[in-house]
Each structure stands twice: as C-alpha cells, then as structure tokens.
Amino acid sequence: MAPLIVKLYSLPGSQCPGCKATKREFSHPKKRHIPYEEIRLDTTPGAVDYVKSLGYVQSPVVVVDYGDGVTLSWSGHQPTKIDQLRATLSETLSD
C-alpha cells in the first residue's frame, strides 16, 4: 500500500480554534503521531479555492490521500475521524 499523505488546510490558531485543536491532536504525546503537511489558507495561493471545490466553508480541512486514487476529507475538528486515521496509519505501517 502506498504511504498516506495527510494535508491540513488551516488558519492561524487565534483565528481558528479547530485548526489548533486538530494540530494538537495530530501530535498528541500519548498517541501515535500523525505526520501531515500544513497548508495555510491565508497565505497559500489557490488553497481557499481548492477547499471550496471540495465543498467546505469551515476550517480546518483535512485531506487524506491514500496514494491509490482514493482520498478522504473532512472539515472541522473531528477527534473520532482523527482516531480512525491514526488506526489506519498504524495498520499501514504494520503491513
């Protein structure tokens, strides 16, 4: 299986508490770290248009690319989905 690529489309934490919470959850010290690329919506050309093209108007937006043409995405701070992603990542690394 190809490696997962996780992208977090975000705003500064002071403007987006959900962004700050999602980043904190990705790096939770008692759980498996989720590597991700942060893409700032306020400074990255085309990022806002891309997120809107996915149908989202709330940040953060998480996009997971499974490397086989399958992607999964969600918006907002979603601890349950982050835990599911962490479990998938663990399974991928154990294969």
Short mmCIF file of C-alpha atoms in Angstrom, two decimals:
data_model
loop_
_atom_site.label_atom_id
_atom_site.label_comp_id
_atom_site.label_asym_id
_atom_site.label_seq_id
_atom_site.Cartn_x
_atom_site.Cartn_y
_atom_site.Cartn_z
CA MET A 1 0.00 0.00 0.00
CA ALA A 2 1.29 3.48 -0.83
CA PRO A 3 2.02 5.82 2.07
CA LEU A 4 -0.75 8.07 3.29
CA ILE A 5 -0.37 11.77 2.63
CA VAL A 6 -2.22 13.97 5.10
CA LYS A 7 -2.75 17.66 4.36
CA LEU A 8 -4.21 20.10 6.86
CA TYR A 9 -5.65 23.28 5.36
CA SER A 10 -5.69 25.76 8.22
CA LEU A 11 -5.68 29.29 9.54
CA PRO A 12 -3.64 30.62 12.46
CA GLY A 13 -4.83 29.20 15.80
CA SER A 14 -6.00 32.60 17.01
CA GLN A 15 -8.42 32.73 14.06
CA CYS A 16 -9.31 29.04 14.12
CA PRO A 17 -9.55 27.13 17.39
CA GLY A 18 -10.47 23.96 15.46
CA CYS A 19 -7.21 24.22 13.49
CA LYS A 20 -5.22 24.49 16.70
CA ALA A 21 -7.08 21.54 18.23
CA THR A 22 -6.57 19.38 15.15
CA LYS A 23 -2.82 20.08 15.06
CA ARG A 24 -2.62 19.29 18.77
CA GLU A 25 -4.50 16.00 18.22
CA PHE A 26 -2.22 15.02 15.30
CA SER A 27 0.77 15.44 17.64
CA HIS A 28 -0.84 14.06 20.82
CA PRO A 29 2.01 12.94 23.11
CA LYS A 30 0.23 9.76 24.28
CA LYS A 31 -0.94 8.62 20.84
CA ARG A 32 0.75 7.81 17.54
CA HIS A 33 1.91 10.99 15.82
CA ILE A 34 0.18 11.67 12.50
CA PRO A 35 2.61 13.24 10.04
CA TYR A 36 0.98 15.98 8.00
CA GLU A 37 1.67 18.90 5.73
CA GLU A 38 0.11 22.16 6.85
CA ILE A 39 -1.21 24.41 4.11
CA ARG A 40 -2.17 27.86 5.29
CA LEU A 41 -5.42 29.12 3.80
CA ASP A 42 -4.44 32.74 4.41
CA THR A 43 -1.07 32.63 2.62
CA THR A 44 -1.12 29.79 0.06
CA PRO A 45 -2.36 30.81 -3.40
CA GLY A 46 -5.24 28.63 -4.58
CA ALA A 47 -5.76 26.91 -1.21
CA VAL A 48 -9.12 28.57 -0.46
CA ASP A 49 -10.40 27.78 -3.95
CA TYR A 50 -9.33 24.13 -3.58
CA VAL A 51 -11.10 23.76 -0.22
CA LYS A 52 -14.23 25.38 -1.64
CA SER A 53 -14.09 23.00 -4.63
CA LEU A 54 -14.34 20.14 -2.12
CA GLY A 55 -17.50 21.75 -0.75
CA TYR A 56 -16.07 23.06 2.52
CA VAL A 57 -16.50 26.52 4.01
CA GLN A 58 -15.20 25.74 7.54
CA SER A 59 -11.61 25.24 8.58
CA PRO A 60 -9.65 23.21 9.22
CA VAL A 61 -9.97 20.89 6.27
CA VAL A 62 -8.12 17.58 6.38
CA VAL A 63 -7.43 15.74 3.13
CA VAL A 64 -6.02 12.22 3.25
CA ASP A 65 -4.58 10.79 0.04
CA TYR A 66 -4.26 7.01 0.19
CA GLY A 67 -2.00 7.01 -2.87
CA ASP A 68 -4.22 4.73 -4.91
CA GLY A 69 -6.63 7.33 -6.25
CA VAL A 70 -8.73 7.29 -3.08
CA THR A 71 -8.99 10.40 -0.92
CA LEU A 72 -10.91 11.14 2.23
CA SER A 73 -11.62 14.61 3.55
CA TRP A 74 -13.48 16.40 6.31
CA SER A 75 -13.77 19.84 7.83
CA GLY A 76 -13.75 20.99 11.42
CA HIS A 77 -12.05 19.41 14.41
CA GLN A 78 -13.15 15.74 14.25
CA PRO A 79 -11.48 13.68 17.02
CA THR A 80 -13.25 10.45 16.00
CA LYS A 81 -12.05 10.75 12.40
CA ILE A 82 -8.54 11.58 13.60
CA ASP A 83 -8.54 8.39 15.71
CA GLN A 84 -9.75 6.40 12.69
CA LEU A 85 -6.94 7.93 10.62
CA ARG A 86 -4.45 7.03 13.35
CA ALA A 87 -5.69 3.40 13.31
CA THR A 88 -5.40 3.27 9.51
CA LEU A 89 -1.89 4.68 9.72
CA SER A 90 -0.93 2.04 12.29
CA GLU A 91 -2.28 -0.74 10.04
CA THR A 92 -0.41 0.66 7.04
CA LEU A 93 2.89 0.75 8.95
CA SER A 94 2.44 -2.81 10.24
CA ASP A 95 1.90 -4.27 6.74
#
